[in-house]
CSV table of C-alpha atoms in Angstrom, one decimal:
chain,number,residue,atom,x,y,z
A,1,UNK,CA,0.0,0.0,0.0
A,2,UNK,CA,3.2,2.0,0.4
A,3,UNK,CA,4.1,2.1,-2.5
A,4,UNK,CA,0.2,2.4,-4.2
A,5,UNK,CA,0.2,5.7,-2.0
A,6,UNK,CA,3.4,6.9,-3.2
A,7,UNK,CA,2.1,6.4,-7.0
A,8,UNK,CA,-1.0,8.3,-6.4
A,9,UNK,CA,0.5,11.1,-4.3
A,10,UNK,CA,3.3,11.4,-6.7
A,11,UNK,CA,1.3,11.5,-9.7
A,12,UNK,CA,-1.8,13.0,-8.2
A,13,UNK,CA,0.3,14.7,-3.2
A,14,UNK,CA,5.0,37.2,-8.3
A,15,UNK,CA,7.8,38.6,-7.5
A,16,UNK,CA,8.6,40.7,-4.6
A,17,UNK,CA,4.5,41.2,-4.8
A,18,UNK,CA,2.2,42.4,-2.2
A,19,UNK,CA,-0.5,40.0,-1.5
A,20,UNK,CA,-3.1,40.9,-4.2
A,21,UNK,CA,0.1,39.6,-6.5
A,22,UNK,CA,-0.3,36.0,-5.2
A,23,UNK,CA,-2.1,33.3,-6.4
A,24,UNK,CA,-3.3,30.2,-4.5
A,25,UNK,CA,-5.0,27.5,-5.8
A,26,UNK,CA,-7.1,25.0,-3.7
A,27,UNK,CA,-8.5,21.6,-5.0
A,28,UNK,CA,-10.1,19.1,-3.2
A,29,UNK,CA,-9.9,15.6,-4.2
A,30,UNK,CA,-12.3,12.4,-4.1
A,31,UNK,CA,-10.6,9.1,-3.3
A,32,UNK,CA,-11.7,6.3,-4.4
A,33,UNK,CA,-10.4,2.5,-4.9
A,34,UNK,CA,-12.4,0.1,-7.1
A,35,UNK,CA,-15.2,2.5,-7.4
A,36,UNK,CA,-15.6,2.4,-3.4
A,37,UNK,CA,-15.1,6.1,-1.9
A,38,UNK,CA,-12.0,6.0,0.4
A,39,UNK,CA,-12.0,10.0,1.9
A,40,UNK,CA,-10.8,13.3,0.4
A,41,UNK,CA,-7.7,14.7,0.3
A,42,UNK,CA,-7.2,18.8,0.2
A,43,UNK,CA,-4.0,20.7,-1.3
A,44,UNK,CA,-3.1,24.5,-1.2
A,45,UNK,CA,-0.3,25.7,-3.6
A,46,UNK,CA,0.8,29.6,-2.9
A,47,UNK,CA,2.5,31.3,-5.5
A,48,UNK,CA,4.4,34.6,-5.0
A,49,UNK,CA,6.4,35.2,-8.1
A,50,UNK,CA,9.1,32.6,-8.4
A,51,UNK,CA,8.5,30.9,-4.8
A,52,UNK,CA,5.6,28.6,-3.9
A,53,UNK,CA,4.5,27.1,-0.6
A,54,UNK,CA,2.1,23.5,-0.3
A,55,UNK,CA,0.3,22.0,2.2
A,56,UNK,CA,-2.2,18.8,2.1
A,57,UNK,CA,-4.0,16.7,4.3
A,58,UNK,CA,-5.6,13.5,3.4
A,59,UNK,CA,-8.4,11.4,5.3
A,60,UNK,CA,-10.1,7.8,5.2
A,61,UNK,CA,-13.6,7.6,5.9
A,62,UNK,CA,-16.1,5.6,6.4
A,63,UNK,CA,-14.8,1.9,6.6
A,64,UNK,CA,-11.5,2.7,5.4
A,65,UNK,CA,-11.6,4.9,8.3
A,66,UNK,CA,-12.4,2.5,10.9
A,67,UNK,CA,-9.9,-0.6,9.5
A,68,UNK,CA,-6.9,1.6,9.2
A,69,UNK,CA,-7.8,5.2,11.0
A,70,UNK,CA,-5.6,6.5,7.7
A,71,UNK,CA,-4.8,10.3,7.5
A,72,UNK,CA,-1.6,12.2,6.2
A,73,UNK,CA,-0.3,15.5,6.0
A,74,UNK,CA,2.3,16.9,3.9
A,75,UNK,CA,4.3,20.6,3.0
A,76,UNK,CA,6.5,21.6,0.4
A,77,UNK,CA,7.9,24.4,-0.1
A,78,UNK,CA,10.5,25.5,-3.2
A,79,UNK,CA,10.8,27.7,-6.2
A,80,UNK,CA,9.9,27.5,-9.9
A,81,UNK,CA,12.9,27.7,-12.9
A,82,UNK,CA,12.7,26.3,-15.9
A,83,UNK,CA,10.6,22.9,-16.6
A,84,UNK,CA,11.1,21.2,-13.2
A,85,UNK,CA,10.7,22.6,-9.7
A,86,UNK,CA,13.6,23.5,-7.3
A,87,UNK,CA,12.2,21.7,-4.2
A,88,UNK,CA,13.5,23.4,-0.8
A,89,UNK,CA,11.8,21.6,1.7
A,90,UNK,CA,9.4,18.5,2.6
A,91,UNK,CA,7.6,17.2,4.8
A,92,UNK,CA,5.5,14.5,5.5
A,93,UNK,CA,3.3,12.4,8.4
A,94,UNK,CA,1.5,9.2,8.1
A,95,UNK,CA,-0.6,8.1,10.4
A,96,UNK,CA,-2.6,4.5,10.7
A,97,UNK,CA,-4.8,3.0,13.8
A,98,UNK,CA,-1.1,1.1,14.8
A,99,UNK,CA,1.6,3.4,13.5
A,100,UNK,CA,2.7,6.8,13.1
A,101,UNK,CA,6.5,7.5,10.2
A,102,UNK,CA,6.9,11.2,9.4
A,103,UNK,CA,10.0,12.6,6.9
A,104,UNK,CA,11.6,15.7,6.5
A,105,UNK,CA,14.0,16.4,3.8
A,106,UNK,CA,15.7,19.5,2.8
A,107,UNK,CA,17.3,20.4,-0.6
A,108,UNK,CA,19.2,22.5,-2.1
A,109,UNK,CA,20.0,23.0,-6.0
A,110,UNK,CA,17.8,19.9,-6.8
A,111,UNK,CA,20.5,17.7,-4.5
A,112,UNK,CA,19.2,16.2,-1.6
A,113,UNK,CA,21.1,17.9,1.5
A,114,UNK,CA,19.5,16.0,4.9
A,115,UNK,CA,16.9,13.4,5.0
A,116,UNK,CA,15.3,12.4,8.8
A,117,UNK,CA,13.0,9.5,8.8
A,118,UNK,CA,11.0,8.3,11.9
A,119,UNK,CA,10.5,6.0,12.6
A,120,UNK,CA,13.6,4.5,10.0
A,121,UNK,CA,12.5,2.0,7.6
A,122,UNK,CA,13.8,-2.1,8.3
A,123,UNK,CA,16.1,-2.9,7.3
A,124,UNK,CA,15.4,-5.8,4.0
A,125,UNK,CA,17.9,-7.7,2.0
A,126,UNK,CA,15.7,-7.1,-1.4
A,127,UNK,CA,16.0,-3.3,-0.9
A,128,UNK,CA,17.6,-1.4,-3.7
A,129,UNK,CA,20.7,1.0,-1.9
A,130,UNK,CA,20.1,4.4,-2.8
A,131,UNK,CA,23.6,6.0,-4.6
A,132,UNK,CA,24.7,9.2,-3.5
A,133,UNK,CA,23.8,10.1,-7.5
A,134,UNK,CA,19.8,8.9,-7.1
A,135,UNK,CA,19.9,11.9,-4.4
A,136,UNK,CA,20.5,14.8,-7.1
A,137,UNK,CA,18.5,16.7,-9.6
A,138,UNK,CA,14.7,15.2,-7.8
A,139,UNK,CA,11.6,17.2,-6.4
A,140,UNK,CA,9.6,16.1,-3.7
A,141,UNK,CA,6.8,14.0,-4.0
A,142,UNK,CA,4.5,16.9,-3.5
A,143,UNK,CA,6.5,19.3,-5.4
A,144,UNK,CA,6.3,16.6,-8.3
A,145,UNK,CA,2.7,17.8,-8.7
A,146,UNK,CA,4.0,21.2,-10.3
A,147,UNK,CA,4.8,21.3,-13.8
A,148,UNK,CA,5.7,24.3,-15.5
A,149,UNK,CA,4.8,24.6,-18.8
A,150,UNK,CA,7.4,24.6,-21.6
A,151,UNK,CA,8.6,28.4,-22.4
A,152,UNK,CA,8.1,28.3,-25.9
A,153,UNK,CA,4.1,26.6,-25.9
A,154,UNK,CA,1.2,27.3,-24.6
A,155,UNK,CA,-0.2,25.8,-21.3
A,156,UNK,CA,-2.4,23.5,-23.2
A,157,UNK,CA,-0.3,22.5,-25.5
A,158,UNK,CA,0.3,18.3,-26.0
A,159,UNK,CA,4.4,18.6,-25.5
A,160,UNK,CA,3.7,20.1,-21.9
A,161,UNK,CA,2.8,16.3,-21.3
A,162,UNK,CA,5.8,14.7,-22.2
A,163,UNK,CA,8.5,15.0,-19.6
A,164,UNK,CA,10.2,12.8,-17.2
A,165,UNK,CA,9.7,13.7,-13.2
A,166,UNK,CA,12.8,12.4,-10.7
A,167,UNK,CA,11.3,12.1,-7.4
A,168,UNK,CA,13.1,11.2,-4.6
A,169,UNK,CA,10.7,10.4,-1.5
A,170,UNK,CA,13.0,10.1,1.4
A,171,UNK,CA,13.6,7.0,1.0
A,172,UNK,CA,13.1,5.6,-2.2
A,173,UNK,CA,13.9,7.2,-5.7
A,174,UNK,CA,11.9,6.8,-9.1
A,175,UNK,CA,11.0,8.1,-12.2
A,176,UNK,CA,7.4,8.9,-13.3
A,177,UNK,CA,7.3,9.4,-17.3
A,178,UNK,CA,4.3,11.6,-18.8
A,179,UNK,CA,3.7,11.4,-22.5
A,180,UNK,CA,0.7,13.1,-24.1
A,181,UNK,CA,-2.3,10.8,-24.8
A,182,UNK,CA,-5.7,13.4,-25.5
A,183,UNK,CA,-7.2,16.3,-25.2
A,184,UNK,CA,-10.5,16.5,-22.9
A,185,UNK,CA,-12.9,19.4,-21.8
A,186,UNK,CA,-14.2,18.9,-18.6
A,187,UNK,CA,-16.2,20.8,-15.9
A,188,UNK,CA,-15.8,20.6,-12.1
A,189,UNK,CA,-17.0,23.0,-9.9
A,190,UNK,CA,-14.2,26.1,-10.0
A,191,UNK,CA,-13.1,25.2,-13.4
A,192,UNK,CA,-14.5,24.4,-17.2
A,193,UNK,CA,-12.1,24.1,-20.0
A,194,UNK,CA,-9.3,21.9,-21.8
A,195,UNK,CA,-7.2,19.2,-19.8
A,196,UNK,CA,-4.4,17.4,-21.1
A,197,UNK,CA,-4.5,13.8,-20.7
A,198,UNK,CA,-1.0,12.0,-20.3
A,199,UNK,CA,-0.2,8.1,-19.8
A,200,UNK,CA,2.0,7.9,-16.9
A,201,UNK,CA,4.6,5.0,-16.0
A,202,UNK,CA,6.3,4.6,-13.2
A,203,UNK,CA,10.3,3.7,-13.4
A,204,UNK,CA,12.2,2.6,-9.5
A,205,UNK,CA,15.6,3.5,-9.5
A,206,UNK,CA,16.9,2.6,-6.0
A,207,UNK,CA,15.4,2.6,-2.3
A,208,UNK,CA,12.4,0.3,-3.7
A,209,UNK,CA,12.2,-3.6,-2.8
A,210,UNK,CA,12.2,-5.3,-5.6
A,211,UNK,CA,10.8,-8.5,-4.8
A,212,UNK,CA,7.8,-7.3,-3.9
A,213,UNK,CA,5.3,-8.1,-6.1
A,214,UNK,CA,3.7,-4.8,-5.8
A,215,UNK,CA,7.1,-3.4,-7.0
A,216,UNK,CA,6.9,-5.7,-10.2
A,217,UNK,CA,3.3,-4.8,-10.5
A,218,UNK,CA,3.6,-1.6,-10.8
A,219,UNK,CA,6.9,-1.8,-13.2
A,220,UNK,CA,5.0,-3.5,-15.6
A,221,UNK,CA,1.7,-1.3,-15.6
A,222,UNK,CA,0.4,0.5,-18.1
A,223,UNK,CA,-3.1,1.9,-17.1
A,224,UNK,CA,-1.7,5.1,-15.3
A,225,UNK,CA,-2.7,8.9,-16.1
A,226,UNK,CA,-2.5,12.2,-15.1
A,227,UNK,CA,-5.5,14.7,-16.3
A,228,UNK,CA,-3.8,18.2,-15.9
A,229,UNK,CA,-5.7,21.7,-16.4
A,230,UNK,CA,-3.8,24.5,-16.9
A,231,UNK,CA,-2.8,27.5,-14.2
A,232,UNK,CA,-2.4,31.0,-16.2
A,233,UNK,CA,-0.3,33.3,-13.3
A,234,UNK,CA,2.5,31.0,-12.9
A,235,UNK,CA,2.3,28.8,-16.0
A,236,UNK,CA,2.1,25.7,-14.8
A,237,UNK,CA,-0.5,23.0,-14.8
A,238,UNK,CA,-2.1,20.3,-12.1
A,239,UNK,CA,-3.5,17.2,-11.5
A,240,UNK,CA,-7.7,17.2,-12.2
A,241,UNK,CA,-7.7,13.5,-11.9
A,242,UNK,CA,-4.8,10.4,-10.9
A,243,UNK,CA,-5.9,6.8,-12.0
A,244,UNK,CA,-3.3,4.4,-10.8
A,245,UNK,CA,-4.4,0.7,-11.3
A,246,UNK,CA,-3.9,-1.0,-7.9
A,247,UNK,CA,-3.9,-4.8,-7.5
A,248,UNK,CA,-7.0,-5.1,-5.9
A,249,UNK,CA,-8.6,-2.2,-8.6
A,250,UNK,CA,-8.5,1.3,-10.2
A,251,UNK,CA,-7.7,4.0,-7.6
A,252,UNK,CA,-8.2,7.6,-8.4
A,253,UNK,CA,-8.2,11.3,-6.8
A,254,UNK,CA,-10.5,13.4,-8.8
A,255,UNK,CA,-11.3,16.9,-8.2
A,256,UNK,CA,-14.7,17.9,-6.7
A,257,UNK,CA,-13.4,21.5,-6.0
A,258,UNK,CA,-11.0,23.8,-7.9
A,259,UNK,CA,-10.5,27.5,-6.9
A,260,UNK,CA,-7.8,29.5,-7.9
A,261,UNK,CA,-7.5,33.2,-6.0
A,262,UNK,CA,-5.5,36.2,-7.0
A,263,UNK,CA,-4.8,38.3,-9.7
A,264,UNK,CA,-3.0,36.4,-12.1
A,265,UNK,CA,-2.4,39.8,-14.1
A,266,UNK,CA,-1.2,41.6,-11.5
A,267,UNK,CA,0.9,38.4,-11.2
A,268,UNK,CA,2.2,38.6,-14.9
A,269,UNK,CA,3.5,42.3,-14.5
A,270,UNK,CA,4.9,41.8,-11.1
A,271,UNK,CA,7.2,38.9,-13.4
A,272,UNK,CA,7.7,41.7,-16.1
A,273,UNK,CA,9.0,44.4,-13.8
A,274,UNK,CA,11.5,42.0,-11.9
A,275,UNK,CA,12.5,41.0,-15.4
A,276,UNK,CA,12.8,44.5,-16.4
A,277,UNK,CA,14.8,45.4,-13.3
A,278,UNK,CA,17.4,42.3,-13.3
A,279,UNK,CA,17.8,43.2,-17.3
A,280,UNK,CA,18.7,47.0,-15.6
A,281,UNK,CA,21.1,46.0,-13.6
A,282,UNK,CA,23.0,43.7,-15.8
A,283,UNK,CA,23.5,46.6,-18.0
């Protein structure tokens, strides 16, 4: 279930400006496995020019609730350059009815600088070792949720799909790879308009056990995607919907709130006038 989670979280969990400047998008998210409603989970991204800030927390109900008492939270914290994000900091608690593992990582340049995990993970002779090397140029789990659109197309353009996201967890290290499928409208309460639909695979480089048959599983499947709508002020886009197939059936966060707040062209100029003045002072 570990690494089920880590699937769906990973492909699921301006400026100097004043605060009319920022943006902050909030989206709520239905979980459900093998069409049986598991809980919600609810993110918040903040955007202030270049920087961004996350936060989540995710909850079982209903049976799910009462067999595992299952809730999360999670924080991430970074900036955006160029087609991946610069991850800073992360965070995350887990919490079932018999055990409690949080992680905090911090990073710097896209290299992983300290990792604490507690409580730490067994020991297990089928565990990949993580190289110093898987530890440099990843985002965060949470932070892999960001992607910047490409410079030269627009946000709903099909190459924005195809890219290759190195996440490193804390303890394991992988590769999720996007590639452009379709082209859907859809309509959710907070937003109505194009999403691009990418097939996602995921790729375990080290930390992962790889005699697990949920490792091989998920090696070898195929009926992954990512359905990601478009955000104008920092030109990015995010996860409507995650469909992971599980081996007990399909699991999936879709979005039953979107809201996006702040003034995305206030935003825009904020960018233009920091260009502007770094352009100045290179002069």
């Amino acid at each position: 279930m570990r690494l089920i989670a880590s699937a769906l979280v990973t492909l699921a969990f301006a400026g100097a400006g004043s605060p009319a400047q920022a943006q902050t998008l909030k989206v709520t998210y239905d979980i459900s496995l093998a069409g049986l409603p598991l809980g919600t989970a609810d993110l918040s991204s903040s955007f202030n020019g270049s920087k961004y800030q996350m936060t989540g927390k995710a909850k079982l109900t209903g049976l799910a609730m009462v067999l595992t008492g299952g809730k999360g939270e999670a924080a991430a914290s970074g900036s955006l350059a160029g087609a991946t994000p610069r991850s800073a900091n992360f965070e995350v608690v887990s919490k079932t009815s018999d055990n409690q593992r949080s992680v905090r990582m911090g990073l710097k340049g896209g290299r992983v600088a300290k990792v604490e995990i507690d409580p730490p993970l067994e020991p297990r002779p089928d565990r990949v070792p993580v190289k110093p090397a898987d530890k440099r140029g990843v985002v965060d789990p949470m932070s892999a949720l960001l992607m910047p659109a490409l410079a030269s197309k627009s946000l709903t353009d099909p190459a924005n799909c195809d890219r290759t996201i190195p996440v490193f967890d804390g303890a394991s290290r992988m590769n999720v790879i996007l590639t452009y499928a379709e082209t859907k409208t859809v309509e959710v309460p907070g937003y109505s308009g194009p999403v691009l639909v990418c097939n996602a695979r995921y790729v375990p480089i080290s930390g992962h056990r790889s005699e697990r048959p949920a490792t091989k599983f998920m090696q070898e499947n195929r009926d992954m995607s990512v359905w990601l709508a478009p955000v104008e002020g920092p030109r990015l886009l995010f996860p409507l919907k995650v469909s992971v197939r599980t081996m007990i059936g399909m699991g999936e966060l879709y979005a039953s709130l979107w809201s996006l707040e702040g003034d995305a062209k206030a935003s825009r100029r904020a960018v233009k006038a920091e260009e502007a003045v770094k352009a100045e002072a290179s002069q």
